[in-house]
PDB file of C-alpha atoms in Angstrom:
ATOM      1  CA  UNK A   1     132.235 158.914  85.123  1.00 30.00           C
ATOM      2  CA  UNK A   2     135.140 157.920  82.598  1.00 33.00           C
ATOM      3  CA  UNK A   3     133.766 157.444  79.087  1.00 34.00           C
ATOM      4  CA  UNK A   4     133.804 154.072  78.161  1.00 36.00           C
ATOM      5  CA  UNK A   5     135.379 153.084  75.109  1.00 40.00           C
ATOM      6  CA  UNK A   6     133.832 151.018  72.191  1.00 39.00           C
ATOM      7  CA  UNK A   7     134.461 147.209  72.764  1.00 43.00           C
ATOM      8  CA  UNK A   8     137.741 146.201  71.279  1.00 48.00           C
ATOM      9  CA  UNK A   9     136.576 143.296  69.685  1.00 52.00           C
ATOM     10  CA  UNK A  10     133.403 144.580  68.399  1.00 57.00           C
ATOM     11  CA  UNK A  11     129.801 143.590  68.854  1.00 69.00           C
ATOM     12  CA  UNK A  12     127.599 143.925  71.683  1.00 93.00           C
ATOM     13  CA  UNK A  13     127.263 145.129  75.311  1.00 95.00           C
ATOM     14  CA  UNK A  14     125.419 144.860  78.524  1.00 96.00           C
ATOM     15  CA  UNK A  15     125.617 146.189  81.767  1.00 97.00           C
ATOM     16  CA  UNK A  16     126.140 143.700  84.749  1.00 97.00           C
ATOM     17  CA  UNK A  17     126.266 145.049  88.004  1.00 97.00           C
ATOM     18  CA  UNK A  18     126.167 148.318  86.684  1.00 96.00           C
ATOM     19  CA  UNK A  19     128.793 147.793  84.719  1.00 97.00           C
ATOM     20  CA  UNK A  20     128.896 148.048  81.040  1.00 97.00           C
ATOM     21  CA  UNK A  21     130.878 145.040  79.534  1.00 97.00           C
ATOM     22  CA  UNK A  22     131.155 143.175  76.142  1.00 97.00           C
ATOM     23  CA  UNK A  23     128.600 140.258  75.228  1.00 97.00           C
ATOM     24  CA  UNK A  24     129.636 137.762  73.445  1.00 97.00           C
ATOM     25  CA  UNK A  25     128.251 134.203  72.620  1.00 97.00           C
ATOM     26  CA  UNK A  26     131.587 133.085  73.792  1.00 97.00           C
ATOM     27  CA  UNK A  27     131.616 134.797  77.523  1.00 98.00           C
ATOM     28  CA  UNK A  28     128.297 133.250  77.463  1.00 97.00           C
ATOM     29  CA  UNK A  29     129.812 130.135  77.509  1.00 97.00           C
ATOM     30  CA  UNK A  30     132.510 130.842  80.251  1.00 98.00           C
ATOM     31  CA  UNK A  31     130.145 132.409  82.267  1.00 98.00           C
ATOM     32  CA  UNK A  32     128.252 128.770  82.065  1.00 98.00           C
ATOM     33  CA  UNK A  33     131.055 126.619  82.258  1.00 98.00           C
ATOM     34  CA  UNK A  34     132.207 128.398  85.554  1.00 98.00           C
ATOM     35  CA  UNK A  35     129.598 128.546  87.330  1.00 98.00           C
ATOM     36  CA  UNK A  36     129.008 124.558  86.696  1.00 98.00           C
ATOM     37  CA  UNK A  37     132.350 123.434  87.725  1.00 97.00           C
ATOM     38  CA  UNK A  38     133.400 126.012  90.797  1.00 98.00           C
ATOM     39  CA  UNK A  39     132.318 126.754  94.257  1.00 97.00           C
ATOM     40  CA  UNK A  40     129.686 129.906  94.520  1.00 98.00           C
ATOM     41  CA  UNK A  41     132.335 132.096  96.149  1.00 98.00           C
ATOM     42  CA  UNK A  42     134.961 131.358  93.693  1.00 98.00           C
ATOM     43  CA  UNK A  43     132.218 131.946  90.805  1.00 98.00           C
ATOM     44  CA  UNK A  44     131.966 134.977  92.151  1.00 98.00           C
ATOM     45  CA  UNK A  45     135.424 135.775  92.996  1.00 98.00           C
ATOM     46  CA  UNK A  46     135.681 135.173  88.952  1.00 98.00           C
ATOM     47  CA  UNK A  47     132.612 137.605  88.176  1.00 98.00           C
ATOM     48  CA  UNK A  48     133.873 140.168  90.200  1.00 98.00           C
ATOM     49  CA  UNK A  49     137.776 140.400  88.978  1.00 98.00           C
ATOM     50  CA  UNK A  50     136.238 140.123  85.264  1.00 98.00           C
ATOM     51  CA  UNK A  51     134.251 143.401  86.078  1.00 98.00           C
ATOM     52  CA  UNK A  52     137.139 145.201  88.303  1.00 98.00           C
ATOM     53  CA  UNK A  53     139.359 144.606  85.172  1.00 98.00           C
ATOM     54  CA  UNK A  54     136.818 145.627  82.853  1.00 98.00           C
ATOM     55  CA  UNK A  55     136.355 148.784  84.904  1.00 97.00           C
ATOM     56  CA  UNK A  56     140.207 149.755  85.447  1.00 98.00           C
ATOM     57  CA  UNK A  57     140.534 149.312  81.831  1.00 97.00           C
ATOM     58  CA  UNK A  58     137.661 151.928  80.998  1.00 96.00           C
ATOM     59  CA  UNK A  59     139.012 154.469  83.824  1.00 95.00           C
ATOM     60  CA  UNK A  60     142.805 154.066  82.413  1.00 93.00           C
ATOM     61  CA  UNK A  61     141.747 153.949  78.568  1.00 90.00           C
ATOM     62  CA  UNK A  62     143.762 151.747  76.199  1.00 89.00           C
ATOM     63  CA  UNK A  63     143.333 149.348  73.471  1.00 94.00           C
ATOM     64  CA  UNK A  64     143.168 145.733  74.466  1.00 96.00           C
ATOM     65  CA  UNK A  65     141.205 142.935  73.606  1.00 97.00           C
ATOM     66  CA  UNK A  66     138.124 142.770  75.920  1.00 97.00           C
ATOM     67  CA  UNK A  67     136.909 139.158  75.057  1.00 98.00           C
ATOM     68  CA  UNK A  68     139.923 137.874  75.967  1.00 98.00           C
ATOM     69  CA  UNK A  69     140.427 139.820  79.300  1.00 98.00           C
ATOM     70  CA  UNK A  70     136.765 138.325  80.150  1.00 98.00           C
ATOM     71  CA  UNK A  71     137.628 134.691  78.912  1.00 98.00           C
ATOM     72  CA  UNK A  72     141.285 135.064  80.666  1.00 98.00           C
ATOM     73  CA  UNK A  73     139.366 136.564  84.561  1.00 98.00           C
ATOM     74  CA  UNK A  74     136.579 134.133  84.180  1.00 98.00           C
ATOM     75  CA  UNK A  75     138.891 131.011  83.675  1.00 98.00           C
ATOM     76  CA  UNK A  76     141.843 132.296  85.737  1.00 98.00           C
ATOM     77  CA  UNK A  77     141.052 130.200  89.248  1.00 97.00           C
ATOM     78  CA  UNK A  78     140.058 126.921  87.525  1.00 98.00           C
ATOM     79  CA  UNK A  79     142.858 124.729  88.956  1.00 96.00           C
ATOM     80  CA  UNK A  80     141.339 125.272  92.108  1.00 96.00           C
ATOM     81  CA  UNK A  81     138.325 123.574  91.393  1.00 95.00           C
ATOM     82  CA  UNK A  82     138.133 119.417  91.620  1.00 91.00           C
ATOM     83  CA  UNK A  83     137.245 119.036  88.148  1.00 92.00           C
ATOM     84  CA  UNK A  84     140.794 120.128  87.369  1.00 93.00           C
ATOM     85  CA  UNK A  85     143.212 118.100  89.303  1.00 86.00           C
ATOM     86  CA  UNK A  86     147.133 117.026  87.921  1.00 91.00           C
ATOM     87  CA  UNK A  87     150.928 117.303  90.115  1.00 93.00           C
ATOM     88  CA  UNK A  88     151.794 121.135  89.259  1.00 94.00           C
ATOM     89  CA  UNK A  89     150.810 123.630  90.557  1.00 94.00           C
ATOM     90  CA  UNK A  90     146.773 124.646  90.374  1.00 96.00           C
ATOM     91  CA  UNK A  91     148.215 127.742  88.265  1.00 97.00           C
ATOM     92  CA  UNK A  92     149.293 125.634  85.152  1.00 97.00           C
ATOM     93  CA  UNK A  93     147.015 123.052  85.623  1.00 97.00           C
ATOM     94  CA  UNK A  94     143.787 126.068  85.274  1.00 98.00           C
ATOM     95  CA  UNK A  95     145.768 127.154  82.186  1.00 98.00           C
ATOM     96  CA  UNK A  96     145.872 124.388  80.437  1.00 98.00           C
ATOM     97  CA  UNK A  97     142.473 123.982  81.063  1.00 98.00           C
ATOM     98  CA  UNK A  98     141.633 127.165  80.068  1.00 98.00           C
ATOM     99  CA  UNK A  99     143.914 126.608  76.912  1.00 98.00           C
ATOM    100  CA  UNK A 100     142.065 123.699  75.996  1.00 98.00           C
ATOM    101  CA  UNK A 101     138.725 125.506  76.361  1.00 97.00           C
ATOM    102  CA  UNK A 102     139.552 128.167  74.549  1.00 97.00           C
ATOM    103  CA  UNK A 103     140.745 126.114  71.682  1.00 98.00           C
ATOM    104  CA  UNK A 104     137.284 124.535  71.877  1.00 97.00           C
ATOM    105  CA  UNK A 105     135.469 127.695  70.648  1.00 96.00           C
ATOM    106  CA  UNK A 106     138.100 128.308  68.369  1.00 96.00           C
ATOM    107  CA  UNK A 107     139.892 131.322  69.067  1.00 97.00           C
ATOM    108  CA  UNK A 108     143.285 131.769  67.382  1.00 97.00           C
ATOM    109  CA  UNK A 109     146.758 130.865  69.271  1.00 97.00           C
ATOM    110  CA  UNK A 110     147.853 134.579  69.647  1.00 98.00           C
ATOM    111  CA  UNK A 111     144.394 135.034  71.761  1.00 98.00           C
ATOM    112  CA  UNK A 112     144.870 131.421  74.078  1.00 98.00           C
ATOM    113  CA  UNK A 113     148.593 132.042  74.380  1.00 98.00           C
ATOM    114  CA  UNK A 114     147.375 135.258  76.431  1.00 98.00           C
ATOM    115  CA  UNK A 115     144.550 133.612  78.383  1.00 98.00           C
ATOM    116  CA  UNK A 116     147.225 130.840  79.002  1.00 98.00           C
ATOM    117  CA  UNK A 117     149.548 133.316  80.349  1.00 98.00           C
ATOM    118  CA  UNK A 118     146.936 135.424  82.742  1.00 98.00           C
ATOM    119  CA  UNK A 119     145.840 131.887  84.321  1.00 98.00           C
ATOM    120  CA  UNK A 120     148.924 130.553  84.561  1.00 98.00           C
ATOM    121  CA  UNK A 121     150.985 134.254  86.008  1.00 97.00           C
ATOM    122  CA  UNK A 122     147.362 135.314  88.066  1.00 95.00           C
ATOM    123  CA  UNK A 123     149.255 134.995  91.356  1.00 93.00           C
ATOM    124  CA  UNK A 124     152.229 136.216  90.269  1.00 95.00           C
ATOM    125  CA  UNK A 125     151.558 140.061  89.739  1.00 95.00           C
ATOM    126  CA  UNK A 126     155.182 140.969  89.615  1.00 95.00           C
ATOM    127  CA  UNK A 127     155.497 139.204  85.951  1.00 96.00           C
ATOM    128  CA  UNK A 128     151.997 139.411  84.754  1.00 97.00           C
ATOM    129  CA  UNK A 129     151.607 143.197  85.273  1.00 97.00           C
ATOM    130  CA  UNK A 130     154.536 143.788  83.075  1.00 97.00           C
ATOM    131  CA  UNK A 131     153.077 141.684  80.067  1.00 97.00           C
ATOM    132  CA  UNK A 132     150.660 142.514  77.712  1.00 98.00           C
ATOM    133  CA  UNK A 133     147.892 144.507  78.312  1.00 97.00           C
ATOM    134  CA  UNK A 134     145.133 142.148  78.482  1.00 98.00           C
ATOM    135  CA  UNK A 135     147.137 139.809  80.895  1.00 98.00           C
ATOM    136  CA  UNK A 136     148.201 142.808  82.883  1.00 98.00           C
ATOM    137  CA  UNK A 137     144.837 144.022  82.925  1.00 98.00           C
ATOM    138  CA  UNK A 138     143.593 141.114  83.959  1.00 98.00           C
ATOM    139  CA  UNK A 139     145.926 140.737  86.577  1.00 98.00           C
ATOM    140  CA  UNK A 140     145.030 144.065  87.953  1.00 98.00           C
ATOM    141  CA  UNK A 141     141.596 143.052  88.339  1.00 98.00           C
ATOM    142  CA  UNK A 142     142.398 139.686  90.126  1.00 98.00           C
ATOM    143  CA  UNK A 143     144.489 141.563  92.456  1.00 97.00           C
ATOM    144  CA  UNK A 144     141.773 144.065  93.083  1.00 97.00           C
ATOM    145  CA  UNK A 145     139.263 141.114  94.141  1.00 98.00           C
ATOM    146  CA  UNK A 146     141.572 139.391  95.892  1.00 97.00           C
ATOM    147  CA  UNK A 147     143.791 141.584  97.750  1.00 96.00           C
ATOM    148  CA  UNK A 148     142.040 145.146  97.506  1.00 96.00           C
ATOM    149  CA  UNK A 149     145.286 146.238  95.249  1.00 96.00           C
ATOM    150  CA  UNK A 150     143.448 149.694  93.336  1.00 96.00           C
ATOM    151  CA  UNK A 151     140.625 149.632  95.427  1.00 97.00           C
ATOM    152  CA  UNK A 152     140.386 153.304  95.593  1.00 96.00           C
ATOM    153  CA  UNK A 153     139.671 153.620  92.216  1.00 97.00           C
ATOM    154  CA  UNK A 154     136.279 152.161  91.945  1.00 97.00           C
ATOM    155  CA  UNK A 155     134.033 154.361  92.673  1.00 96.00           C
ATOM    156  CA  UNK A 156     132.713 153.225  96.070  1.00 97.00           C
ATOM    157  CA  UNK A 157     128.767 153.570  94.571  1.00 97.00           C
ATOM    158  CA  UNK A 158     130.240 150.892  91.622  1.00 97.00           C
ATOM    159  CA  UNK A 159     131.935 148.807  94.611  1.00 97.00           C
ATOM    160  CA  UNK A 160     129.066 148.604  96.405  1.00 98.00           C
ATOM    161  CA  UNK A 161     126.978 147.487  93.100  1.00 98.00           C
ATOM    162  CA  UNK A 162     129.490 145.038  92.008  1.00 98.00           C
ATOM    163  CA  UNK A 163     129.682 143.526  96.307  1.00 98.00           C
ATOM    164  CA  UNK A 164     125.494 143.139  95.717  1.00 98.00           C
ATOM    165  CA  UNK A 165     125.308 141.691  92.896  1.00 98.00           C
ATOM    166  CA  UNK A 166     127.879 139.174  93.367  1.00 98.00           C
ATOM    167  CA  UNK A 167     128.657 138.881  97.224  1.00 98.00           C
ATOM    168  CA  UNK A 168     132.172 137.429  98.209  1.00 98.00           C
ATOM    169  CA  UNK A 169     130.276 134.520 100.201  1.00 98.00           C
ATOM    170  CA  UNK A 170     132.870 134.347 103.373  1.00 97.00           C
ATOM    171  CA  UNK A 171     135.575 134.412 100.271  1.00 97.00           C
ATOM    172  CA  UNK A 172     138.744 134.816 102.267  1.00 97.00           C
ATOM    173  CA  UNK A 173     137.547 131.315 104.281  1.00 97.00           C
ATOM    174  CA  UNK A 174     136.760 130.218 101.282  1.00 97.00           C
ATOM    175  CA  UNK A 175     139.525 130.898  98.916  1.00 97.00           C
ATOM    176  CA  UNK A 176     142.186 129.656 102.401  1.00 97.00           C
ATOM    177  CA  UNK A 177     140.607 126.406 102.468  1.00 97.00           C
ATOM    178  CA  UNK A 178     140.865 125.599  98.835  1.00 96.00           C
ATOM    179  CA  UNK A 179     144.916 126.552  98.973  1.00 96.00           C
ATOM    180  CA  UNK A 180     145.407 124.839 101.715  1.00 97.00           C
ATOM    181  CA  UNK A 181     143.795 121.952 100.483  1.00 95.00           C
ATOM    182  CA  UNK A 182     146.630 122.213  97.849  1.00 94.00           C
ATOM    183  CA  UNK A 183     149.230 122.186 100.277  1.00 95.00           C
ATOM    184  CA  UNK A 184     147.870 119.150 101.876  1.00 95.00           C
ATOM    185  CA  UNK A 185     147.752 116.850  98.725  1.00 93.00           C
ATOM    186  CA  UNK A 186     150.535 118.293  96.871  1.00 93.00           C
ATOM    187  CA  UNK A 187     152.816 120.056  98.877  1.00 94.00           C
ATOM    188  CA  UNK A 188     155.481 119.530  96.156  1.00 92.00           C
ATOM    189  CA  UNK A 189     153.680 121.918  93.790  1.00 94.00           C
ATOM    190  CA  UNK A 190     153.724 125.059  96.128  1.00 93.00           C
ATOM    191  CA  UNK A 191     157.512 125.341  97.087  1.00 88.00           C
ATOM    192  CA  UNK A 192     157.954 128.302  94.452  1.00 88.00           C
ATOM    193  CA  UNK A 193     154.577 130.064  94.653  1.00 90.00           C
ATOM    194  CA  UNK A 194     152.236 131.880  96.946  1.00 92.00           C
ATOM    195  CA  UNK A 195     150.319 129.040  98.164  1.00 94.00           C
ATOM    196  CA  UNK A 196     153.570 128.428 100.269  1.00 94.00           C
ATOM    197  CA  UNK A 197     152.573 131.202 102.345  1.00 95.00           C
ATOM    198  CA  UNK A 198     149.006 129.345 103.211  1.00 96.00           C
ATOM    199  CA  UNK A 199     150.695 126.403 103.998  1.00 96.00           C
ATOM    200  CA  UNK A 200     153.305 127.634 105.994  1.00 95.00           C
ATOM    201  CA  UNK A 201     150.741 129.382 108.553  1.00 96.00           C
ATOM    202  CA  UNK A 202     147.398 127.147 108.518  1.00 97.00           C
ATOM    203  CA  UNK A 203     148.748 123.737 107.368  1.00 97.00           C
ATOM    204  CA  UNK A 204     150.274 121.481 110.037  1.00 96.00           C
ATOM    205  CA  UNK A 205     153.686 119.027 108.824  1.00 95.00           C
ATOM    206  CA  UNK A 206     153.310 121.082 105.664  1.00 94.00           C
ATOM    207  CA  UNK A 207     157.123 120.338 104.471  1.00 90.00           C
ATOM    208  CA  UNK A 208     157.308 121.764 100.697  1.00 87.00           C
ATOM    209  CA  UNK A 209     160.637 121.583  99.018  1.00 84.00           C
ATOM    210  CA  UNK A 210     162.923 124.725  99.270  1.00 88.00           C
ATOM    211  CA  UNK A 211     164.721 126.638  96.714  1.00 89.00           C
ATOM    212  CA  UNK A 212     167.882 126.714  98.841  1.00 91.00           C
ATOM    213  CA  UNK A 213     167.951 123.160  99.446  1.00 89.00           C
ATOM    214  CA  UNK A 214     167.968 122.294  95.023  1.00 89.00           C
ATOM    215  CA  UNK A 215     170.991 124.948  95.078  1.00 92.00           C
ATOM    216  CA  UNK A 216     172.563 123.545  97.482  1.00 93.00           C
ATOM    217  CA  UNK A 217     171.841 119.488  96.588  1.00 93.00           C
ATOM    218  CA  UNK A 218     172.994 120.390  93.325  1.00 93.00           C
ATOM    219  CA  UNK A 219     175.476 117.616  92.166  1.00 94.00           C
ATOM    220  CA  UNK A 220     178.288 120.107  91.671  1.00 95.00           C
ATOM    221  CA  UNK A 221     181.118 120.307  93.911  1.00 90.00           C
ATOM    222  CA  UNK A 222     180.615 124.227  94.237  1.00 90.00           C
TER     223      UNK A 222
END
């Protein structure tokens, strides 16, 4: 196994599903406030792309800020909870959330500028992987959890640890119903990102707006 480097930010760590992470008062808190406001397979879902990211970042080596890539994972799916509601799209609305939590415990703007951006780019990989490392990293583990992206290099006795300890609980049901539920109440919110895709096959009369139609609607004669 890869050697794992010291945490980033300093202080202690523990192992959770085998394994070996930062622990801080403040991931403490996430942790808590996470599990109180989301559904047990998005909790999960959150658990387990915190520990893929915190895994890929040991195997690839690198300097980044750990705390933040665990605040950043933990929050990232938020706006898909019903304690976080508002007319954009679940994306923004998590990351302001997540801004305003992370202001809360008092972390400095550099810090919540990049858990902003993770939360609010998680589900678009093609930006967020090209940013800094801890909101690339954090993407990377998202993207692991959610669409298998890296998969092969877990080790499959650390995938099978991680899978035990927190299950996905029927996840891709799950994780379909709460997009879709999106795409029901505010369609208007989806026409440039990927919950168009959920909408467009499960949602009947789903209608969002479409790129080509504001180009075209443009009032401009050409």
């Amino acid at each position: 196994m890869t050697a794992i480097a010291p945490a980033a930010t300093g202080g202690k760590t523990r192992v959770l599903a085998g394994v070996t992470v930062i622990d801080t008062p403040l991931i403490a808190r996430v942790l808590e406030y996470v599990r109180k406001i989301s559904e047990p397979y998005l909790f999960n879902h959150a658990v387990r792309s915190w520990l893929f990211a915190a895994r890929l970042g040991q195997l690839e080596g690198g300097s980044y800020d750990e705390e933040v890539v665990a605040v950043a994972t933990l929050l990232h799916d938020i706006g898909l909870t019903p304690s976080i509601s508002g007319p954009r799209r679940f994306e923004v609305e998590g990351a302001d959330a997540a801004r305003e939590f992370a202001r809360k415990q008092g972390l400095d703007e550099n810090r919540v500028r990049l858990i902003w951006d993770t939360v609010a780019l998680n589900s678009t990989p093609s930006i967020a992987l090209a940013k800094e490392p801890e909101v690339a990293l954090s993407t990377a583990g998202i993207g692991l959890d959610y669409g298998g992206f890296q998969y092969h290099k877990i080790p499959s006795s650390e995938m099978k640890g991680i899978l035990a300890a927190f299950p996905r609980l029927d996840m891709k049901r799950g994780f379909t119903d709460s997009v879709c539920r999106i795409c029901r109440l505010k369609p208007e919110s989806t026409y440039d990102n990927f919950a168009r895709d959920f909408g467009e096959r499960f949602v009947d009369g789903y209608a969002p707006p479409s790129t080509v139609d504001y180009l075209l609607n443009a009032p401009f004669d050409e």
